[in-house]
mmCIF file of N, CA and C in Angstrom:
data_model
loop_
_atom_site.group_PDB
_atom_site.id
_atom_site.type_symbol
_atom_site.label_atom_id
_atom_site.label_comp_id
_atom_site.label_asym_id
_atom_site.label_seq_id
_atom_site.Cartn_x
_atom_site.Cartn_y
_atom_site.Cartn_z
ATOM 1 N N MET A 1 25.317 30.744 -65.769
ATOM 2 C CA MET A 1 25.438 32.084 -65.227
ATOM 3 C C MET A 1 26.707 32.688 -65.874
ATOM 4 N N SER A 2 26.623 33.983 -66.108
ATOM 5 C CA SER A 2 27.624 34.715 -66.785
ATOM 6 C C SER A 2 28.805 34.946 -65.833
ATOM 7 N N LEU A 3 29.985 35.245 -66.381
ATOM 8 C CA LEU A 3 31.166 35.572 -65.607
ATOM 9 C C LEU A 3 30.910 36.799 -64.792
ATOM 10 N N GLU A 4 30.275 37.795 -65.375
ATOM 11 C CA GLU A 4 29.950 38.994 -64.710
ATOM 12 C C GLU A 4 29.033 38.794 -63.483
ATOM 13 N N ALA A 5 28.020 37.915 -63.596
ATOM 14 C CA ALA A 5 27.043 37.668 -62.517
ATOM 15 C C ALA A 5 27.823 36.883 -61.389
ATOM 16 N N VAL A 6 28.764 35.978 -61.695
ATOM 17 C CA VAL A 6 29.502 35.265 -60.725
ATOM 18 C C VAL A 6 30.305 36.239 -60.011
ATOM 19 N N LYS A 7 31.000 37.227 -60.668
ATOM 20 C CA LYS A 7 31.799 38.212 -60.008
ATOM 21 C C LYS A 7 30.978 39.049 -59.067
ATOM 22 N N LYS A 8 29.775 39.440 -59.497
ATOM 23 C CA LYS A 8 28.937 40.183 -58.594
ATOM 24 C C LYS A 8 28.549 39.345 -57.327
ATOM 25 N N VAL A 9 28.275 38.102 -57.550
ATOM 26 C CA VAL A 9 27.930 37.212 -56.423
ATOM 27 C C VAL A 9 29.157 37.091 -55.433
ATOM 28 N N ILE A 10 30.259 36.952 -55.966
ATOM 29 C CA ILE A 10 31.529 36.841 -55.149
ATOM 30 C C ILE A 10 31.784 38.122 -54.454
ATOM 31 N N GLU A 11 31.583 39.308 -55.146
ATOM 32 C CA GLU A 11 31.783 40.602 -54.546
ATOM 33 C C GLU A 11 30.741 40.790 -53.397
ATOM 34 N N ALA A 12 29.518 40.376 -53.640
ATOM 35 C CA ALA A 12 28.432 40.494 -52.663
ATOM 36 C C ALA A 12 28.764 39.622 -51.443
ATOM 37 N N GLU A 13 29.303 38.451 -51.686
ATOM 38 C CA GLU A 13 29.612 37.515 -50.582
ATOM 39 C C GLU A 13 30.779 38.132 -49.744
ATOM 40 N N GLN A 14 31.774 38.719 -50.445
ATOM 41 C CA GLN A 14 32.942 39.285 -49.724
ATOM 42 C C GLN A 14 32.491 40.549 -48.913
ATOM 43 N N LEU A 15 31.672 41.344 -49.608
ATOM 44 C CA LEU A 15 31.187 42.530 -48.818
ATOM 45 C C LEU A 15 30.397 42.100 -47.655
ATOM 46 N N SER A 16 29.583 41.123 -47.739
ATOM 47 C CA SER A 16 28.735 40.654 -46.752
ATOM 48 C C SER A 16 29.631 40.101 -45.582
ATOM 49 N N ALA A 17 30.746 39.328 -45.914
ATOM 50 C CA ALA A 17 31.663 38.856 -44.881
ATOM 51 C C ALA A 17 32.307 39.955 -44.177
ATOM 52 N N LYS A 18 32.746 41.100 -45.027
ATOM 53 C CA LYS A 18 33.464 42.177 -44.461
ATOM 54 C C LYS A 18 32.558 42.924 -43.479
ATOM 55 N N GLN A 19 31.252 43.141 -43.914
ATOM 56 C CA GLN A 19 30.288 43.877 -43.088
ATOM 57 C C GLN A 19 30.054 43.061 -41.804
ATOM 58 N N LYS A 20 29.986 41.805 -41.893
ATOM 59 C CA LYS A 20 29.751 40.951 -40.753
ATOM 60 C C LYS A 20 30.928 41.113 -39.748
ATOM 61 N N GLU A 21 32.157 41.025 -40.282
ATOM 62 C CA GLU A 21 33.332 41.184 -39.410
ATOM 63 C C GLU A 21 33.326 42.567 -38.698
ATOM 64 N N GLU A 22 32.962 43.607 -39.470
ATOM 65 C CA GLU A 22 32.990 44.959 -38.925
ATOM 66 C C GLU A 22 31.875 45.059 -37.909
ATOM 67 N N GLY A 23 30.758 44.423 -38.200
ATOM 68 C CA GLY A 23 29.603 44.504 -37.209
ATOM 69 C C GLY A 23 29.993 43.709 -35.933
ATOM 70 N N GLU A 24 30.665 42.624 -36.055
ATOM 71 C CA GLU A 24 31.091 41.903 -34.859
ATOM 72 C C GLU A 24 32.132 42.640 -34.021
ATOM 73 N N ARG A 25 33.034 43.323 -34.711
ATOM 74 C CA ARG A 25 34.004 44.175 -34.038
ATOM 75 C C ARG A 25 33.311 45.264 -33.328
ATOM 76 N N ALA A 26 32.388 45.905 -33.966
ATOM 77 C CA ALA A 26 31.673 47.064 -33.346
ATOM 78 C C ALA A 26 30.858 46.555 -32.190
ATOM 79 N N ALA A 27 30.248 45.366 -32.288
ATOM 80 C CA ALA A 27 29.484 44.790 -31.202
ATOM 81 C C ALA A 27 30.352 44.556 -30.026
ATOM 82 N N LYS A 28 31.484 43.900 -30.295
ATOM 83 C CA LYS A 28 32.508 43.610 -29.248
ATOM 84 C C LYS A 28 32.940 44.839 -28.493
ATOM 85 N N SER A 29 33.214 45.855 -29.296
ATOM 86 C CA SER A 29 33.682 47.137 -28.801
ATOM 87 C C SER A 29 32.519 47.693 -27.849
ATOM 88 N N LEU A 30 31.294 47.699 -28.283
ATOM 89 C CA LEU A 30 30.162 48.192 -27.538
ATOM 90 C C LEU A 30 30.000 47.421 -26.187
ATOM 91 N N ILE A 31 30.223 46.075 -26.384
ATOM 92 C CA ILE A 31 30.055 45.251 -25.173
ATOM 93 C C ILE A 31 31.163 45.601 -24.158
ATOM 94 N N ALA A 32 32.408 45.699 -24.744
ATOM 95 C CA ALA A 32 33.492 46.023 -23.781
ATOM 96 C C ALA A 32 33.262 47.339 -23.066
ATOM 97 N N GLU A 33 32.826 48.349 -23.802
ATOM 98 C CA GLU A 33 32.557 49.652 -23.258
ATOM 99 C C GLU A 33 31.506 49.569 -22.242
ATOM 100 N N ALA A 34 30.394 48.897 -22.571
ATOM 101 C CA ALA A 34 29.268 48.749 -21.617
ATOM 102 C C ALA A 34 29.760 47.978 -20.330
ATOM 103 N N GLU A 35 30.554 47.012 -20.507
ATOM 104 C CA GLU A 35 31.104 46.237 -19.325
ATOM 105 C C GLU A 35 31.938 47.161 -18.383
ATOM 106 N N LYS A 36 32.696 48.022 -19.088
ATOM 107 C CA LYS A 36 33.526 48.978 -18.197
ATOM 108 C C LYS A 36 32.623 49.973 -17.556
ATOM 109 N N LYS A 37 31.672 50.436 -18.263
ATOM 110 C CA LYS A 37 30.804 51.375 -17.612
ATOM 111 C C LYS A 37 29.989 50.786 -16.497
ATOM 112 N N GLY A 38 29.564 49.489 -16.715
ATOM 113 C CA GLY A 38 28.809 48.781 -15.760
ATOM 114 C C GLY A 38 29.620 48.462 -14.467
ATOM 115 N N ALA A 39 30.967 48.102 -14.708
ATOM 116 C CA ALA A 39 31.860 47.853 -13.641
ATOM 117 C C ALA A 39 32.062 49.129 -12.841
ATOM 118 N N GLY A 40 32.142 50.326 -13.582
ATOM 119 C CA GLY A 40 32.356 51.583 -12.854
ATOM 120 C C GLY A 40 31.111 51.847 -12.034
ATOM 121 N N LEU A 41 29.909 51.605 -12.624
ATOM 122 C CA LEU A 41 28.649 51.891 -11.853
ATOM 123 C C LEU A 41 28.553 50.964 -10.620
ATOM 124 N N ILE A 42 29.051 49.741 -10.753
ATOM 125 C CA ILE A 42 28.973 48.824 -9.656
ATOM 126 C C ILE A 42 29.950 49.310 -8.569
ATOM 127 N N ASP A 43 31.142 49.754 -8.955
ATOM 128 C CA ASP A 43 32.033 50.289 -7.976
ATOM 129 C C ASP A 43 31.484 51.419 -7.220
ATOM 130 N N VAL A 44 30.832 52.370 -7.977
ATOM 131 C CA VAL A 44 30.267 53.491 -7.343
ATOM 132 C C VAL A 44 29.185 53.105 -6.394
ATOM 133 N N ALA A 45 28.304 52.217 -6.785
ATOM 134 C CA ALA A 45 27.258 51.762 -5.971
ATOM 135 C C ALA A 45 27.815 51.036 -4.715
ATOM 136 N N ARG A 46 28.817 50.245 -4.880
ATOM 137 C CA ARG A 46 29.466 49.531 -3.770
ATOM 138 C C ARG A 46 30.001 50.555 -2.792
ATOM 139 N N TRP A 47 30.666 51.598 -3.329
ATOM 140 C CA TRP A 47 31.258 52.686 -2.465
ATOM 141 C C TRP A 47 30.159 53.366 -1.676
ATOM 142 N N GLU A 48 29.080 53.748 -2.431
ATOM 143 C CA GLU A 48 27.925 54.436 -1.816
ATOM 144 C C GLU A 48 27.347 53.578 -0.693
ATOM 145 N N ALA A 49 27.174 52.298 -0.932
ATOM 146 C CA ALA A 49 26.654 51.398 0.080
ATOM 147 C C ALA A 49 27.605 51.306 1.272
ATOM 148 N N GLU A 50 28.903 51.199 1.061
ATOM 149 C CA GLU A 50 29.840 51.210 2.130
ATOM 150 C C GLU A 50 29.811 52.459 2.983
ATOM 151 N N MET A 51 29.672 53.594 2.309
ATOM 152 C CA MET A 51 29.597 54.854 3.077
ATOM 153 C C MET A 51 28.333 54.938 3.880
ATOM 154 N N LYS A 52 27.226 54.446 3.282
ATOM 155 C CA LYS A 52 25.960 54.452 4.034
ATOM 156 C C LYS A 52 25.985 53.583 5.235
ATOM 157 N N VAL A 53 26.609 52.405 5.081
ATOM 158 C CA VAL A 53 26.749 51.496 6.177
ATOM 159 C C VAL A 53 27.659 52.045 7.248
ATOM 160 N N LYS A 54 28.759 52.726 6.877
ATOM 161 C CA LYS A 54 29.658 53.382 7.855
ATOM 162 C C LYS A 54 28.856 54.490 8.624
ATOM 163 N N LYS A 55 28.123 55.213 7.878
ATOM 164 C CA LYS A 55 27.358 56.358 8.535
ATOM 165 C C LYS A 55 26.304 55.677 9.481
ATOM 166 N N MET A 56 25.648 54.673 9.101
ATOM 167 C CA MET A 56 24.667 54.044 9.883
ATOM 168 C C MET A 56 25.326 53.430 11.208
ATOM 169 N N MET A 57 26.457 52.893 11.020
ATOM 170 C CA MET A 57 27.223 52.261 12.127
ATOM 171 C C MET A 57 27.680 53.422 13.110
ATOM 172 N N THR A 58 28.134 54.453 12.550
ATOM 173 C CA THR A 58 28.506 55.618 13.402
ATOM 174 C C THR A 58 27.387 56.125 14.136
ATOM 175 N N GLU A 59 26.237 56.307 13.479
ATOM 176 C CA GLU A 59 25.110 56.741 14.171
ATOM 177 C C GLU A 59 24.626 55.772 15.273
ATOM 178 N N GLU A 60 24.699 54.444 14.963
ATOM 179 C CA GLU A 60 24.286 53.442 15.980
ATOM 180 C C GLU A 60 25.291 53.507 17.138
ATOM 181 N N GLU A 61 26.561 53.655 16.862
ATOM 182 C CA GLU A 61 27.508 53.727 17.988
ATOM 183 C C GLU A 61 27.279 54.888 18.855
ATOM 184 N N GLN A 62 26.920 56.081 18.185
ATOM 185 C CA GLN A 62 26.637 57.275 19.030
ATOM 186 C C GLN A 62 25.391 57.052 19.775
ATOM 187 N N GLU A 63 24.438 56.397 19.188
ATOM 188 C CA GLU A 63 23.150 56.112 19.941
ATOM 189 C C GLU A 63 23.405 55.141 21.027
ATOM 190 N N ASP A 64 24.244 54.114 20.860
ATOM 191 C CA ASP A 64 24.553 53.192 21.922
ATOM 192 C C ASP A 64 25.335 53.852 23.083
ATOM 193 N N ALA A 65 26.228 54.771 22.691
ATOM 194 C CA ALA A 65 26.971 55.493 23.737
ATOM 195 C C ALA A 65 25.951 56.425 24.508
ATOM 196 N N LYS A 66 25.007 57.072 23.835
ATOM 197 C CA LYS A 66 24.098 57.845 24.599
ATOM 198 C C LYS A 66 23.193 56.974 25.476
ATOM 199 N N ASN A 67 22.750 55.893 24.960
ATOM 200 C CA ASN A 67 21.924 54.945 25.730
ATOM 201 C C ASN A 67 22.727 54.390 26.959
ATOM 202 N N GLY A 68 23.997 54.223 26.695
ATOM 203 C CA GLY A 68 24.909 53.643 27.795
ATOM 204 C C GLY A 68 25.016 54.604 28.861
ATOM 205 N N LYS A 69 25.159 55.992 28.615
ATOM 206 C CA LYS A 69 25.228 57.044 29.546
ATOM 207 C C LYS A 69 23.917 57.107 30.312
ATOM 208 N N ILE A 70 22.803 57.053 29.600
ATOM 209 C CA ILE A 70 21.562 57.087 30.294
ATOM 210 C C ILE A 70 21.279 55.889 31.241
ATOM 211 N N PHE A 71 21.721 54.710 30.675
ATOM 212 C CA PHE A 71 21.625 53.470 31.503
ATOM 213 C C PHE A 71 22.559 53.554 32.745
ATOM 214 N N ARG A 72 23.791 54.067 32.618
ATOM 215 C CA ARG A 72 24.638 54.233 33.779
ATOM 216 C C ARG A 72 24.141 55.241 34.776
ATOM 217 N N ARG A 73 23.539 56.299 34.230
ATOM 218 C CA ARG A 73 22.959 57.335 35.127
ATOM 219 C C ARG A 73 21.777 56.746 35.971
ATOM 220 N N ALA A 74 20.957 55.898 35.248
ATOM 221 C CA ALA A 74 19.827 55.307 35.862
ATOM 222 C C ALA A 74 20.278 54.311 36.922
ATOM 223 N N ILE A 75 21.378 53.574 36.656
ATOM 224 C CA ILE A 75 21.905 52.607 37.638
ATOM 225 C C ILE A 75 22.471 53.361 38.890
ATOM 226 N N ALA A 76 23.178 54.473 38.612
ATOM 227 C CA ALA A 76 23.715 55.297 39.701
ATOM 228 C C ALA A 76 22.537 55.754 40.575
ATOM 229 N N ASN A 77 21.499 56.248 40.015
ATOM 230 C CA ASN A 77 20.360 56.735 40.716
ATOM 231 C C ASN A 77 19.749 55.653 41.600
ATOM 232 N N LEU A 78 19.616 54.405 41.017
ATOM 233 C CA LEU A 78 19.160 53.309 41.763
ATOM 234 C C LEU A 78 19.979 52.951 42.884
ATOM 235 N N GLN A 79 21.283 52.952 42.606
ATOM 236 C CA GLN A 79 22.282 52.616 43.654
ATOM 237 C C GLN A 79 22.191 53.638 44.870
ATOM 238 N N ASP A 80 22.011 54.856 44.532
ATOM 239 C CA ASP A 80 21.836 55.931 45.519
ATOM 240 C C ASP A 80 20.590 55.652 46.378
ATOM 241 N N GLU A 81 19.535 55.349 45.682
ATOM 242 C CA GLU A 81 18.284 55.071 46.395
ATOM 243 C C GLU A 81 18.410 53.858 47.300
ATOM 244 N N ILE A 82 19.111 52.888 46.841
ATOM 245 C CA ILE A 82 19.284 51.664 47.632
ATOM 246 C C ILE A 82 20.162 51.935 48.833
ATOM 247 N N LYS A 83 21.247 52.793 48.661
ATOM 248 C CA LYS A 83 22.082 53.147 49.776
ATOM 249 C C LYS A 83 21.355 53.915 50.835
ATOM 250 N N ALA A 84 20.512 54.908 50.315
ATOM 251 C CA ALA A 84 19.717 55.655 51.217
ATOM 252 C C ALA A 84 18.721 54.837 51.992
ATOM 253 N N GLU A 85 18.087 53.925 51.311
ATOM 254 C CA GLU A 85 17.145 53.016 52.054
ATOM 255 C C GLU A 85 17.886 52.099 53.045
ATOM 256 N N GLY A 86 19.122 51.673 52.648
ATOM 257 C CA GLY A 86 19.917 50.864 53.496
ATOM 258 C C GLY A 86 20.297 51.679 54.738
ATOM 259 N N ARG A 87 20.704 52.847 54.611
ATOM 260 C CA ARG A 87 21.055 53.738 55.739
ATOM 261 C C ARG A 87 19.892 53.946 56.706
ATOM 262 N N GLN A 88 18.742 54.146 56.063
ATOM 263 C CA GLN A 88 17.511 54.281 56.845
ATOM 264 C C GLN A 88 17.247 53.043 57.666
ATOM 265 N N ARG A 89 17.288 51.929 57.001
ATOM 266 C CA ARG A 89 17.062 50.681 57.662
ATOM 267 C C ARG A 89 18.098 50.323 58.701
ATOM 268 N N LEU A 90 19.338 50.737 58.466
ATOM 269 C CA LEU A 90 20.382 50.565 59.375
ATOM 270 C C LEU A 90 20.085 51.281 60.651
ATOM 271 N N ASP A 91 19.613 52.504 60.582
ATOM 272 C CA ASP A 91 19.256 53.329 61.737
ATOM 273 C C ASP A 91 18.140 52.693 62.506
ATOM 274 N N GLN A 92 17.086 52.195 61.754
ATOM 275 C CA GLN A 92 15.975 51.527 62.354
ATOM 276 C C GLN A 92 16.459 50.217 63.047
ATOM 277 N N ALA A 93 17.415 49.464 62.363
ATOM 278 C CA ALA A 93 17.875 48.291 63.015
ATOM 279 C C ALA A 93 18.661 48.578 64.235
ATOM 280 N N ALA A 94 19.518 49.646 64.317
ATOM 281 C CA ALA A 94 20.191 49.974 65.496
ATOM 282 C C ALA A 94 19.275 50.361 66.579
ATOM 283 N N GLU A 95 18.190 51.092 66.274
ATOM 284 C CA GLU A 95 17.280 51.466 67.323
ATOM 285 C C GLU A 95 16.583 50.255 67.924
ATOM 286 N N TRP A 96 16.243 49.313 66.990
ATOM 287 C CA TRP A 96 15.567 48.058 67.449
ATOM 288 C C TRP A 96 16.463 47.179 68.349
ATOM 289 N N ILE A 97 17.774 47.081 67.890
ATOM 290 C CA ILE A 97 18.740 46.334 68.640
ATOM 291 C C ILE A 97 18.941 46.984 69.988
ATOM 292 N N ALA A 98 19.094 48.317 70.046
ATOM 293 C CA ALA A 98 19.300 49.093 71.300
ATOM 294 C C ALA A 98 18.085 48.833 72.133
ATOM 295 N N GLY A 99 16.872 48.846 71.642
ATOM 296 C CA GLY A 99 15.688 48.655 72.402
ATOM 297 C C GLY A 99 15.677 47.237 72.984
ATOM 298 N N ARG A 100 16.095 46.193 72.273
ATOM 299 C CA ARG A 100 16.101 44.803 72.776
ATOM 300 C C ARG A 100 17.098 44.661 73.869
ATOM 301 N N VAL A 101 18.303 45.354 73.672
ATOM 302 C CA VAL A 101 19.295 45.259 74.672
ATOM 303 C C VAL A 101 18.893 45.828 75.955
ATOM 304 N N VAL A 102 18.181 46.948 75.921
ATOM 305 C CA VAL A 102 17.719 47.655 77.125
ATOM 306 C C VAL A 102 16.623 46.803 77.822
ATOM 307 N N GLU A 103 15.882 46.034 77.140
ATOM 308 C CA GLU A 103 14.796 45.171 77.722
ATOM 309 C C GLU A 103 15.463 44.014 78.511
ATOM 310 N N PHE A 104 16.658 43.573 78.143
ATOM 311 C CA PHE A 104 17.252 42.454 78.898
ATOM 312 C C PHE A 104 17.944 43.013 80.074
#
């Protein structure tokens, strides 16, 4: 092989090594940039999910409070009905007792 051919082979090998290093640096840079963007997207998605959960919890708490009011109102109504029925029976019981006392 001639000296000139050897020089060309050496230059080609050096150029190839240089291009490989530049390619690796560029790839690492792209990977780092993609990881940063990906981390940012993950942070945004996490934040959106947290906000959605907070909104859902707030809505559920409001619904629970509403249901609690309805439940308490229903209980109060039942208590009133039971009291009224108790008063009516108390009157009936008093009449029955008075009737039994008069019989003796």
